[in-house]
PDB file of C-alpha atoms in Angstrom:
ATOM      1  CA  MET A 639      -0.345   0.176  -0.151  1.00 91.00           C
ATOM      2  CA  LEU A 640       0.713   3.560  -0.640  1.00 97.00           C
ATOM      3  CA  TYR A 641       0.257   6.866   1.196  1.00 98.00           C
ATOM      4  CA  GLU A 642       0.420  10.052  -0.064  1.00 98.00           C
ATOM      5  CA  THR A 643       2.252  13.180   2.269  1.00 98.00           C
ATOM      6  CA  GLN A 644       3.401  16.376   1.637  1.00 98.00           C
ATOM      7  CA  ILE A 645       6.698  17.603   2.638  1.00 99.00           C
ATOM      8  CA  LYS A 646       6.881  21.078   3.647  1.00 98.00           C
ATOM      9  CA  LEU A 647      10.679  22.568   3.268  1.00 98.00           C
ATOM     10  CA  PRO A 648      11.610  25.942   3.613  1.00 97.00           C
ATOM     11  CA  HIS A 649      10.732  27.225   0.276  1.00 96.00           C
ATOM     12  CA  LEU A 650       8.071  24.988  -1.525  1.00 97.00           C
ATOM     13  CA  SER A 651       5.830  22.455   0.096  1.00 98.00           C
ATOM     14  CA  LEU A 652       6.692  19.074  -1.875  1.00 99.00           C
ATOM     15  CA  ALA A 653       4.118  16.011  -2.508  1.00 99.00           C
ATOM     16  CA  ALA A 654       5.428  12.498  -2.182  1.00 99.00           C
ATOM     17  CA  LEU A 655       3.778   8.710  -2.108  1.00 99.00           C
ATOM     18  CA  ALA A 656       5.654   6.408   0.802  1.00 98.00           C
ATOM     19  CA  ASN A 657       5.542   2.482   1.306  1.00 97.00           C
ATOM     20  CA  SER A 658       4.830   3.516   4.868  1.00 94.00           C
ATOM     21  CA  GLU A 659       2.340   6.149   6.819  1.00 95.00           C
ATOM     22  CA  VAL A 660       4.883   7.544   9.005  1.00 95.00           C
ATOM     23  CA  ILE A 661       8.682   7.913   7.832  1.00 96.00           C
ATOM     24  CA  ASP A 662      10.944   7.113   9.974  1.00 97.00           C
ATOM     25  CA  PRO A 663      14.850   8.995   9.787  1.00 96.00           C
ATOM     26  CA  ARG A 664      16.257   5.516  11.113  1.00 94.00           C
ATOM     27  CA  LYS A 665      15.191   3.071   8.381  1.00 96.00           C
ATOM     28  CA  PRO A 666      17.185   2.446   5.282  1.00 97.00           C
ATOM     29  CA  THR A 667      15.380   4.929   2.802  1.00 98.00           C
ATOM     30  CA  LEU A 668      15.808   4.818  -0.676  1.00 98.00           C
ATOM     31  CA  VAL A 669      14.833   8.477  -1.886  1.00 99.00           C
ATOM     32  CA  CYS A 670      13.175   8.641  -5.407  1.00 99.00           C
ATOM     33  CA  LEU A 671      12.883  10.912  -8.213  1.00 99.00           C
ATOM     34  CA  HIS A 672      11.222  10.861 -11.430  1.00 99.00           C
ATOM     35  CA  GLY A 673      11.921  11.633 -14.822  1.00 98.00           C
ATOM     36  CA  PHE A 674      10.856  15.075 -16.942  1.00 98.00           C
ATOM     37  CA  LEU A 675       7.134  15.683 -17.133  1.00 97.00           C
ATOM     38  CA  ASP A 676       6.468  12.222 -15.456  1.00 98.00           C
ATOM     39  CA  ASN A 677       5.561  12.420 -11.191  1.00 99.00           C
ATOM     40  CA  ALA A 678       5.487  10.151  -7.887  1.00 99.00           C
ATOM     41  CA  ASN A 679       3.251   7.383  -9.837  1.00 99.00           C
ATOM     42  CA  SER A 680       6.399   6.647 -11.764  1.00 98.00           C
ATOM     43  CA  PHE A 681       7.332   4.577  -9.083  1.00 99.00           C
ATOM     44  CA  ALA A 682       3.977   3.690  -8.378  1.00 98.00           C
ATOM     45  CA  THR A 683       4.284  -0.056  -9.369  1.00 98.00           C
ATOM     46  CA  LEU A 684       8.254  -0.501  -8.176  1.00 98.00           C
ATOM     47  CA  MET A 685       8.082   0.454  -5.174  1.00 98.00           C
ATOM     48  CA  PRO A 686       5.107  -2.189  -3.676  1.00 97.00           C
ATOM     49  CA  LEU A 687       8.123  -4.967  -4.508  1.00 98.00           C
ATOM     50  CA  LEU A 688      10.805  -2.701  -2.375  1.00 97.00           C
ATOM     51  CA  ASN A 689       9.482  -3.162   0.762  1.00 93.00           C
ATOM     52  CA  ASN A 690      12.564  -4.086   2.534  1.00 95.00           C
ATOM     53  CA  TYR A 691      13.122  -0.724   2.184  1.00 97.00           C
ATOM     54  CA  GLN A 692      11.255   2.541   3.302  1.00 98.00           C
ATOM     55  CA  CYS A 693      10.497   4.455  -0.137  1.00 98.00           C
ATOM     56  CA  VAL A 694       9.524   7.954  -0.176  1.00 99.00           C
ATOM     57  CA  ALA A 695       8.913   9.308  -4.048  1.00 99.00           C
ATOM     58  CA  ILE A 696       8.722  12.537  -4.619  1.00 99.00           C
ATOM     59  CA  ASP A 697       6.779  14.935  -7.273  1.00 99.00           C
ATOM     60  CA  MET A 698       9.509  17.092  -7.654  1.00 99.00           C
ATOM     61  CA  ALA A 699       9.131  20.811  -8.098  1.00 99.00           C
ATOM     62  CA  GLY A 700       6.214  21.807 -11.293  1.00 98.00           C
ATOM     63  CA  HIS A 701       4.794  18.487 -11.005  1.00 99.00           C
ATOM     64  CA  GLY A 702       2.378  16.373  -9.939  1.00 98.00           C
ATOM     65  CA  LYS A 703       0.798  17.375  -6.976  1.00 98.00           C
ATOM     66  CA  SER A 704       4.354  19.592  -5.409  1.00 99.00           C
ATOM     67  CA  GLU A 705       3.954  23.268  -5.567  1.00 98.00           C
ATOM     68  CA  HIS A 706       5.332  25.275  -8.046  1.00 98.00           C
ATOM     69  CA  ARG A 707       7.872  27.838  -7.427  1.00 98.00           C
ATOM     70  CA  SER A 708       7.390  31.502  -7.175  1.00 95.00           C
ATOM     71  CA  ILE A 709       6.614  33.091 -10.771  1.00 91.00           C
ATOM     72  CA  ASP A 710      10.214  35.031 -10.184  1.00 90.00           C
ATOM     73  CA  ALA A 711      11.932  31.418 -10.290  1.00 93.00           C
ATOM     74  CA  TYR A 712      12.456  28.654 -13.070  1.00 94.00           C
ATOM     75  CA  TYR A 713      13.432  25.046 -12.835  1.00 96.00           C
ATOM     76  CA  HIS A 714      17.436  24.744 -13.081  1.00 95.00           C
ATOM     77  CA  LEU A 715      18.919  21.902 -12.168  1.00 97.00           C
ATOM     78  CA  SER A 716      20.660  23.341  -9.465  1.00 96.00           C
ATOM     79  CA  ASP A 717      17.694  24.017  -8.047  1.00 97.00           C
ATOM     80  CA  TYR A 718      15.974  20.592  -7.835  1.00 98.00           C
ATOM     81  CA  ALA A 719      19.403  19.198  -6.380  1.00 98.00           C
ATOM     82  CA  TYR A 720      19.045  21.974  -3.734  1.00 98.00           C
ATOM     83  CA  ASP A 721      15.190  20.763  -3.412  1.00 99.00           C
ATOM     84  CA  VAL A 722      16.511  17.128  -2.997  1.00 99.00           C
ATOM     85  CA  TYR A 723      19.274  18.382   0.037  1.00 99.00           C
ATOM     86  CA  GLN A 724      16.233  19.871   2.299  1.00 99.00           C
ATOM     87  CA  LEU A 725      14.211  17.370   1.793  1.00 99.00           C
ATOM     88  CA  ILE A 726      17.231  14.713   3.440  1.00 99.00           C
ATOM     89  CA  VAL A 727      16.986  17.430   5.961  1.00 98.00           C
ATOM     90  CA  THR A 728      13.512  18.214   6.590  1.00 98.00           C
ATOM     91  CA  LEU A 729      13.147  14.388   6.948  1.00 98.00           C
ATOM     92  CA  GLN A 730      16.412  13.976   8.777  1.00 98.00           C
ATOM     93  CA  LEU A 731      17.237  10.816   6.859  1.00 98.00           C
ATOM     94  CA  ARG A 732      20.071   9.384   8.259  1.00 95.00           C
ATOM     95  CA  ASN A 733      20.787   6.251   6.180  1.00 97.00           C
ATOM     96  CA  PHE A 734      19.588   6.437   2.312  1.00 98.00           C
ATOM     97  CA  ALA A 735      20.124   6.001  -1.164  1.00 98.00           C
ATOM     98  CA  LEU A 736      18.910   7.530  -4.117  1.00 99.00           C
ATOM     99  CA  LEU A 737      16.973   6.373  -6.729  1.00 99.00           C
ATOM    100  CA  GLY A 738      16.571   8.398 -10.215  1.00 99.00           C
ATOM    101  CA  HIS A 739      14.783   8.135 -13.010  1.00 99.00           C
ATOM    102  CA  SER A 740      16.496  10.140 -16.350  1.00 98.00           C
ATOM    103  CA  LEU A 741      15.924  13.665 -15.380  1.00 98.00           C
ATOM    104  CA  GLY A 742      15.936  12.658 -11.582  1.00 99.00           C
ATOM    105  CA  ALA A 743      18.716  10.820 -11.888  1.00 98.00           C
ATOM    106  CA  ILE A 744      20.663  14.066 -13.259  1.00 98.00           C
ATOM    107  CA  VAL A 745      19.703  15.607 -10.340  1.00 99.00           C
ATOM    108  CA  SER A 746      20.699  12.936  -7.935  1.00 99.00           C
ATOM    109  CA  SER A 747      23.917  12.781  -9.429  1.00 98.00           C
ATOM    110  CA  LEU A 748      24.199  16.993  -8.947  1.00 98.00           C
ATOM    111  CA  TYR A 749      23.670  15.644  -5.704  1.00 99.00           C
ATOM    112  CA  ALA A 750      25.500  13.663  -4.943  1.00 98.00           C
ATOM    113  CA  SER A 751      28.757  14.954  -6.066  1.00 98.00           C
ATOM    114  CA  THR A 752      28.803  16.892  -2.913  1.00 97.00           C
ATOM    115  CA  ARG A 753      28.868  13.972  -0.396  1.00 96.00           C
ATOM    116  CA  PRO A 754      26.482  14.274   1.565  1.00 96.00           C
ATOM    117  CA  LYS A 755      26.236  12.450   5.073  1.00 95.00           C
ATOM    118  CA  GLY A 756      24.248   9.262   5.186  1.00 97.00           C
ATOM    119  CA  LEU A 757      24.262   8.798   1.309  1.00 98.00           C
ATOM    120  CA  ARG A 758      24.996   4.588   1.164  1.00 98.00           C
ATOM    121  CA  GLY A 759      24.416   4.680  -2.879  1.00 97.00           C
ATOM    122  CA  PHE A 760      22.774   6.110  -5.966  1.00 98.00           C
ATOM    123  CA  ILE A 761      20.868   3.951  -8.550  1.00 98.00           C
ATOM    124  CA  ALA A 762      20.231   5.801 -12.087  1.00 98.00           C
ATOM    125  CA  ILE A 763      17.965   4.401 -14.738  1.00 98.00           C
ATOM    126  CA  GLU A 764      18.276   5.798 -18.155  1.00 98.00           C
ATOM    127  CA  SER A 765      20.912   8.645 -17.151  1.00 97.00           C
ATOM    128  CA  CYS A 766      24.823   8.733 -16.212  1.00 94.00           C
ATOM    129  CA  GLY A 767      24.315  12.393 -15.617  1.00 94.00           C
ATOM    130  CA  PRO A 768      23.968  15.934 -16.958  1.00 95.00           C
ATOM    131  CA  LEU A 769      23.156  16.952 -20.587  1.00 92.00           C
ATOM    132  CA  THR A 770      26.182  18.703 -21.761  1.00 93.00           C
ATOM    133  CA  GLN A 771      26.390  21.556 -24.812  1.00 92.00           C
ATOM    134  CA  SER A 772      29.688  22.905 -26.072  1.00 94.00           C
ATOM    135  CA  ALA A 773      31.020  26.595 -24.792  1.00 95.00           C
ATOM    136  CA  ASP A 774      30.552  28.309 -28.303  1.00 94.00           C
ATOM    137  CA  THR A 775      26.843  27.445 -28.287  1.00 94.00           C
ATOM    138  CA  THR A 776      25.911  29.294 -25.031  1.00 94.00           C
ATOM    139  CA  ALA A 777      24.831  32.765 -26.635  1.00 96.00           C
ATOM    140  CA  ALA A 778      22.592  29.937 -28.930  1.00 95.00           C
ATOM    141  CA  GLN A 779      21.208  28.457 -25.498  1.00 95.00           C
ATOM    142  CA  LEU A 780      20.390  31.786 -23.934  1.00 93.00           C
ATOM    143  CA  ARG A 781      18.353  33.239 -26.934  1.00 94.00           C
ATOM    144  CA  GLU A 782      15.981  29.588 -27.062  1.00 95.00           C
ATOM    145  CA  CYS A 783      15.425  30.012 -23.620  1.00 94.00           C
ATOM    146  CA  PHE A 784      14.589  33.836 -23.756  1.00 94.00           C
ATOM    147  CA  ILE A 785      11.984  32.929 -26.993  1.00 93.00           C
ATOM    148  CA  SER A 786      10.565  29.560 -25.150  1.00 93.00           C
ATOM    149  CA  ARG A 787      10.100  31.485 -21.956  1.00 92.00           C
ATOM    150  CA  ALA A 788       8.071  34.662 -23.399  1.00 91.00           C
ATOM    151  CA  LYS A 789       6.200  32.038 -25.254  1.00 88.00           C
ATOM    152  CA  ALA A 790       5.661  30.382 -21.796  1.00 86.00           C
ATOM    153  CA  ASN A 791       3.227  33.829 -20.957  1.00 82.00           C
ATOM    154  CA  LYS A 792       0.634  32.293 -22.764  1.00 81.00           C
ATOM    155  CA  ALA A 793      -2.202  31.305 -21.079  1.00 73.00           C
ATOM    156  CA  ILE A 794      -2.024  27.354 -20.978  1.00 79.00           C
ATOM    157  CA  ILE A 795      -4.685  25.430 -23.067  1.00 81.00           C
ATOM    158  CA  HIS A 796      -6.106  22.579 -20.834  1.00 85.00           C
ATOM    159  CA  PRO A 797      -6.818  18.714 -21.926  1.00 89.00           C
ATOM    160  CA  ARG A 798     -10.514  17.532 -23.516  1.00 86.00           C
ATOM    161  CA  ASN A 799     -10.038  14.199 -22.025  1.00 92.00           C
ATOM    162  CA  ILE A 800      -7.462  11.626 -20.041  1.00 94.00           C
ATOM    163  CA  GLU A 801      -7.738  10.168 -23.417  1.00 95.00           C
ATOM    164  CA  ALA A 802      -6.038  13.239 -25.167  1.00 93.00           C
ATOM    165  CA  VAL A 803      -3.728  13.313 -22.589  1.00 95.00           C
ATOM    166  CA  VAL A 804      -2.541   9.499 -22.607  1.00 96.00           C
ATOM    167  CA  LYS A 805      -2.583   9.865 -26.996  1.00 95.00           C
ATOM    168  CA  SER A 806      -0.239  13.081 -26.595  1.00 93.00           C
ATOM    169  CA  ARG A 807       2.253  11.292 -24.515  1.00 96.00           C
ATOM    170  CA  CYS A 808       2.351   7.881 -26.381  1.00 96.00           C
ATOM    171  CA  ALA A 809       3.025  10.063 -29.439  1.00 95.00           C
ATOM    172  CA  VAL A 810       6.220  11.909 -27.788  1.00 93.00           C
ATOM    173  CA  SER A 811       7.587   8.958 -26.198  1.00 94.00           C
ATOM    174  CA  ASP A 812       8.409   4.819 -25.948  1.00 93.00           C
ATOM    175  CA  LEU A 813       5.316   4.596 -22.781  1.00 96.00           C
ATOM    176  CA  SER A 814       2.633   1.765 -23.278  1.00 96.00           C
ATOM    177  CA  PRO A 815      -1.250   3.485 -23.121  1.00 97.00           C
ATOM    178  CA  LYS A 816      -1.623   1.798 -19.744  1.00 97.00           C
ATOM    179  CA  HIS A 817       1.509   3.208 -18.542  1.00 98.00           C
ATOM    180  CA  ALA A 818       1.222   6.401 -19.473  1.00 97.00           C
ATOM    181  CA  GLN A 819      -2.294   6.477 -17.580  1.00 97.00           C
ATOM    182  CA  GLN A 820      -0.391   5.401 -14.487  1.00 98.00           C
ATOM    183  CA  ILE A 821       1.706   8.609 -14.736  1.00 98.00           C
ATOM    184  CA  MET A 822      -0.243  11.719 -16.576  1.00 97.00           C
ATOM    185  CA  ILE A 823      -3.710  11.203 -14.355  1.00 97.00           C
ATOM    186  CA  ARG A 824      -1.627  12.728 -11.299  1.00 98.00           C
ATOM    187  CA  ASN A 825      -0.582  15.108 -13.809  1.00 97.00           C
ATOM    188  CA  LEU A 826      -4.507  16.220 -14.236  1.00 96.00           C
ATOM    189  CA  LYS A 827      -7.121  17.643 -11.897  1.00 94.00           C
ATOM    190  CA  THR A 828     -10.445  18.866 -12.017  1.00 90.00           C
ATOM    191  CA  ASP A 829     -12.074  21.952 -11.688  1.00 86.00           C
ATOM    192  CA  ALA A 830     -15.315  23.018  -9.581  1.00 83.00           C
ATOM    193  CA  VAL A 831     -17.513  22.068 -13.013  1.00 83.00           C
ATOM    194  CA  GLY A 832     -15.819  18.744 -13.905  1.00 83.00           C
ATOM    195  CA  ASN A 833     -13.238  20.451 -16.479  1.00 87.00           C
ATOM    196  CA  LEU A 834      -9.804  18.691 -16.581  1.00 93.00           C
ATOM    197  CA  GLN A 835      -6.738  20.908 -15.701  1.00 93.00           C
ATOM    198  CA  TRP A 836      -3.269  20.752 -15.708  1.00 95.00           C
ATOM    199  CA  ARG A 837      -1.528  20.389 -12.492  1.00 95.00           C
ATOM    200  CA  THR A 838       2.062  20.536 -14.161  1.00 96.00           C
ATOM    201  CA  ASP A 839       3.786  23.902 -14.208  1.00 96.00           C
ATOM    202  CA  LYS A 840       4.258  25.292 -18.132  1.00 94.00           C
ATOM    203  CA  ARG A 841       7.508  27.021 -17.373  1.00 95.00           C
ATOM    204  CA  LEU A 842       8.647  23.141 -17.412  1.00 96.00           C
ATOM    205  CA  ARG A 843       8.776  23.356 -20.836  1.00 92.00           C
ATOM    206  CA  THR A 844      11.016  26.226 -21.465  1.00 94.00           C
ATOM    207  CA  ASN A 845      14.320  26.103 -22.259  1.00 93.00           C
ATOM    208  CA  SER A 846      17.884  26.050 -20.015  1.00 94.00           C
ATOM    209  CA  ALA A 847      19.103  29.311 -19.846  1.00 92.00           C
ATOM    210  CA  MET A 848      22.732  27.257 -19.944  1.00 91.00           C
ATOM    211  CA  ARG A 849      24.116  23.854 -19.664  1.00 94.00           C
ATOM    212  CA  MET A 850      27.404  22.411 -18.639  1.00 95.00           C
ATOM    213  CA  THR A 851      30.059  21.867 -20.703  1.00 95.00           C
ATOM    214  CA  GLU A 852      31.298  18.140 -20.738  1.00 94.00           C
ATOM    215  CA  GLU A 853      34.526  18.802 -18.461  1.00 94.00           C
ATOM    216  CA  GLN A 854      32.171  20.008 -15.551  1.00 96.00           C
ATOM    217  CA  ALA A 855      29.471  17.310 -16.304  1.00 94.00           C
ATOM    218  CA  SER A 856      32.373  14.866 -15.910  1.00 93.00           C
ATOM    219  CA  SER A 857      33.842  16.511 -13.084  1.00 94.00           C
ATOM    220  CA  VAL A 858      30.124  16.323 -10.955  1.00 95.00           C
ATOM    221  CA  LEU A 859      30.095  12.998 -11.790  1.00 95.00           C
ATOM    222  CA  ALA A 860      34.330  11.987 -10.501  1.00 94.00           C
ATOM    223  CA  ASN A 861      32.969  13.779  -6.797  1.00 96.00           C
ATOM    224  CA  ILE A 862      30.324  11.173  -6.597  1.00 96.00           C
ATOM    225  CA  GLU A 863      31.413   8.278  -3.550  1.00 95.00           C
ATOM    226  CA  CYS A 864      29.482   6.924  -3.207  1.00 96.00           C
ATOM    227  CA  PRO A 865      28.193   2.696  -4.982  1.00 96.00           C
ATOM    228  CA  ARG A 866      26.313   3.375  -7.903  1.00 96.00           C
ATOM    229  CA  LEU A 867      24.508   1.054 -10.339  1.00 97.00           C
ATOM    230  CA  LEU A 868      22.713   2.160 -13.903  1.00 97.00           C
ATOM    231  CA  ILE A 869      20.100   0.746 -15.519  1.00 98.00           C
ATOM    232  CA  LEU A 870      19.087   0.877 -19.141  1.00 97.00           C
ATOM    233  CA  GLY A 871      16.587  -0.805 -21.211  1.00 97.00           C
ATOM    234  CA  ASN A 872      17.443  -2.381 -24.215  1.00 96.00           C
ATOM    235  CA  GLN A 873      15.264  -0.397 -26.226  1.00 95.00           C
ATOM    236  CA  GLY A 874      16.471   3.168 -24.373  1.00 95.00           C
ATOM    237  CA  PHE A 875      17.902   5.930 -25.373  1.00 94.00           C
ATOM    238  CA  GLU A 876      21.114   5.646 -27.857  1.00 92.00           C
ATOM    239  CA  LYS A 877      22.357   8.910 -26.739  1.00 91.00           C
ATOM    240  CA  ILE A 878      22.091   7.732 -23.252  1.00 92.00           C
ATOM    241  CA  LYS A 879      24.257   4.581 -24.387  1.00 89.00           C
ATOM    242  CA  ALA A 880      26.959   7.281 -26.213  1.00 88.00           C
ATOM    243  CA  ALA A 881      27.459   9.004 -23.969  1.00 88.00           C
ATOM    244  CA  ILE A 882      28.660   6.383 -21.090  1.00 88.00           C
ATOM    245  CA  ALA A 883      31.500   5.684 -23.850  1.00 87.00           C
ATOM    246  CA  LEU A 884      32.219   8.994 -23.942  1.00 86.00           C
ATOM    247  CA  ARG A 885      32.812   9.326 -20.319  1.00 89.00           C
ATOM    248  CA  ASP A 886      34.385   5.710 -19.883  1.00 82.00           C
ATOM    249  CA  PRO A 887      36.604   7.419 -17.462  1.00 80.00           C
ATOM    250  CA  VAL A 888      33.880   7.789 -14.590  1.00 81.00           C
ATOM    251  CA  PHE A 889      32.309   5.370 -15.698  1.00 82.00           C
ATOM    252  CA  PHE A 890      34.510   2.318 -16.548  1.00 78.00           C
ATOM    253  CA  ASP A 891      33.539   1.212 -12.647  1.00 85.00           C
ATOM    254  CA  VAL A 892      29.927   1.638 -12.660  1.00 92.00           C
ATOM    255  CA  PRO A 893      28.385  -2.192 -12.861  1.00 94.00           C
ATOM    256  CA  VAL A 894      25.166  -1.627 -15.621  1.00 94.00           C
ATOM    257  CA  SER A 895      22.264  -3.901 -15.587  1.00 97.00           C
ATOM    258  CA  THR A 896      20.386  -3.908 -19.158  1.00 97.00           C
ATOM    259  CA  PHE A 897      16.479  -5.358 -19.163  1.00 98.00           C
ATOM    260  CA  GLU A 898      13.578  -5.717 -21.791  1.00 98.00           C
ATOM    261  CA  GLY A 899      11.955  -2.348 -21.883  1.00 98.00           C
ATOM    262  CA  GLY A 900      12.939   0.976 -23.504  1.00 97.00           C
ATOM    263  CA  HIS A 901      13.428   4.503 -21.321  1.00 98.00           C
ATOM    264  CA  HIS A 902      10.576   3.718 -18.803  1.00 98.00           C
ATOM    265  CA  VAL A 903      11.931  -0.114 -18.094  1.00 98.00           C
ATOM    266  CA  HIS A 904      11.161   0.205 -14.729  1.00 99.00           C
ATOM    267  CA  LEU A 905       7.637   0.502 -15.190  1.00 98.00           C
ATOM    268  CA  GLU A 906       7.973  -2.074 -18.314  1.00 98.00           C
ATOM    269  CA  SER A 907      10.196  -4.627 -16.379  1.00 98.00           C
ATOM    270  CA  VAL A 908       9.124  -4.505 -13.320  1.00 98.00           C
ATOM    271  CA  THR A 909      10.191  -7.166 -11.597  1.00 98.00           C
ATOM    272  CA  PRO A 910      13.678  -7.810 -13.050  1.00 99.00           C
ATOM    273  CA  VAL A 911      14.153  -4.501 -11.858  1.00 99.00           C
ATOM    274  CA  ALA A 912      12.816  -4.460  -8.316  1.00 99.00           C
ATOM    275  CA  ASN A 913      14.837  -7.375  -7.823  1.00 98.00           C
ATOM    276  CA  CYS A 914      17.838  -5.460  -9.549  1.00 98.00           C
ATOM    277  CA  ILE A 915      17.865  -2.753  -7.076  1.00 98.00           C
ATOM    278  CA  ASP A 916      16.691  -5.235  -4.065  1.00 97.00           C
ATOM    279  CA  LYS A 917      20.256  -7.111  -4.079  1.00 96.00           C
ATOM    280  CA  TYR A 918      22.076  -3.505  -4.846  1.00 95.00           C
ATOM    281  CA  CYS A 919      20.487  -2.094  -2.008  1.00 95.00           C
ATOM    282  CA  ALA A 920      21.111  -5.081   0.426  1.00 93.00           C
ATOM    283  CA  HIS A 921      25.064  -4.710  -0.662  1.00 88.00           C
ATOM    284  CA  PHE A 922      25.112  -0.627  -0.772  1.00 86.00           C
ATOM    285  CA  PHE A 923      23.210  -0.123   3.167  1.00 87.00           C
ATOM    286  CA  LYS A 924      25.178  -2.969   4.874  1.00 75.00           C
ATOM    287  CA  SER A 925      28.691  -1.136   4.028  1.00 58.00           C
TER     288      SER A 925
END
C-alpha cells in the first residue's frame, strides 16, 4: 500500500508517495526521483516490490501534486538538487540511497556529487549524468531560453479528456497507453465543474538558460563517492549509451544492468528491475 504525503520544505511543499504511513528517519530509505514531466506515479508499481526498504517518491517541484516555484523562478538543475538537499534535512534521513530516473537521476548525480552524509548509494535508471553542450553554443542556448520563456507567458490550453492526454504522451515517448495513463493522471486535476486542468507548471517546458560543458559534467560524476548502479532498457535512449562511452573514465567501474524495455524500463520490466535494486541495496546498506 502507498500513502500520500506532503513534505513542507523551507521554500516549498513537495507531494510524495511513500510505502509507510509514517516516514522513519532511522530506516534505510530509497528516495525516488522521477523523469521530466513525470511524477511519483512513475514508481507506483515498483515501490510495493521494494518492501525491504522505506521508499519515498516525490513529485519534483512543478510536477504532479507539488507546489510550483515562485513567479520569478524557473526550474534549474541546481535548484532541483537543492530541493533534494532540503528534503533529506527535513526528513532527517541518516541512512538513504537515491533512485533516479532520467531527469531525476541527473538531479541525483548533482546532489550525490556534494557527498552528503548518510548517502549509501545511487541507482540511475536510463541516465548517465547531466546533458551537455559545447561552450560555443552558450549564446544560442540563452536566445532559445528567452524565446521559450516568452511563449510560456501565453494562456495554457487544458486537455479535453484523459484519452487525449494519453494519446499525446504516447506520441512523443515509448510509453504504452497503460503506463502513460498511470503517470499522466497525477499531472491532472478537475475544476469545480468537472473540466480537466493541468497541475504541472507550464514553465517546465521552457529551455534551459545554460547547460554544463562535458568537462563540468564529468567533474560532477567524478566527485560521486558512493556505490553506483546504472539500469538501462535494451531499447532505451541511444544517446545515453553514447554518453556512457564518452564518459568511460567516470563510468568504467560502475555496474550496468540491462533489462527488456525502453526509457521507462522500470515500468515495463518492473519485477526484474525491483529484484536488481533490492539486491544492490542490500549490498550498500550493509556496508
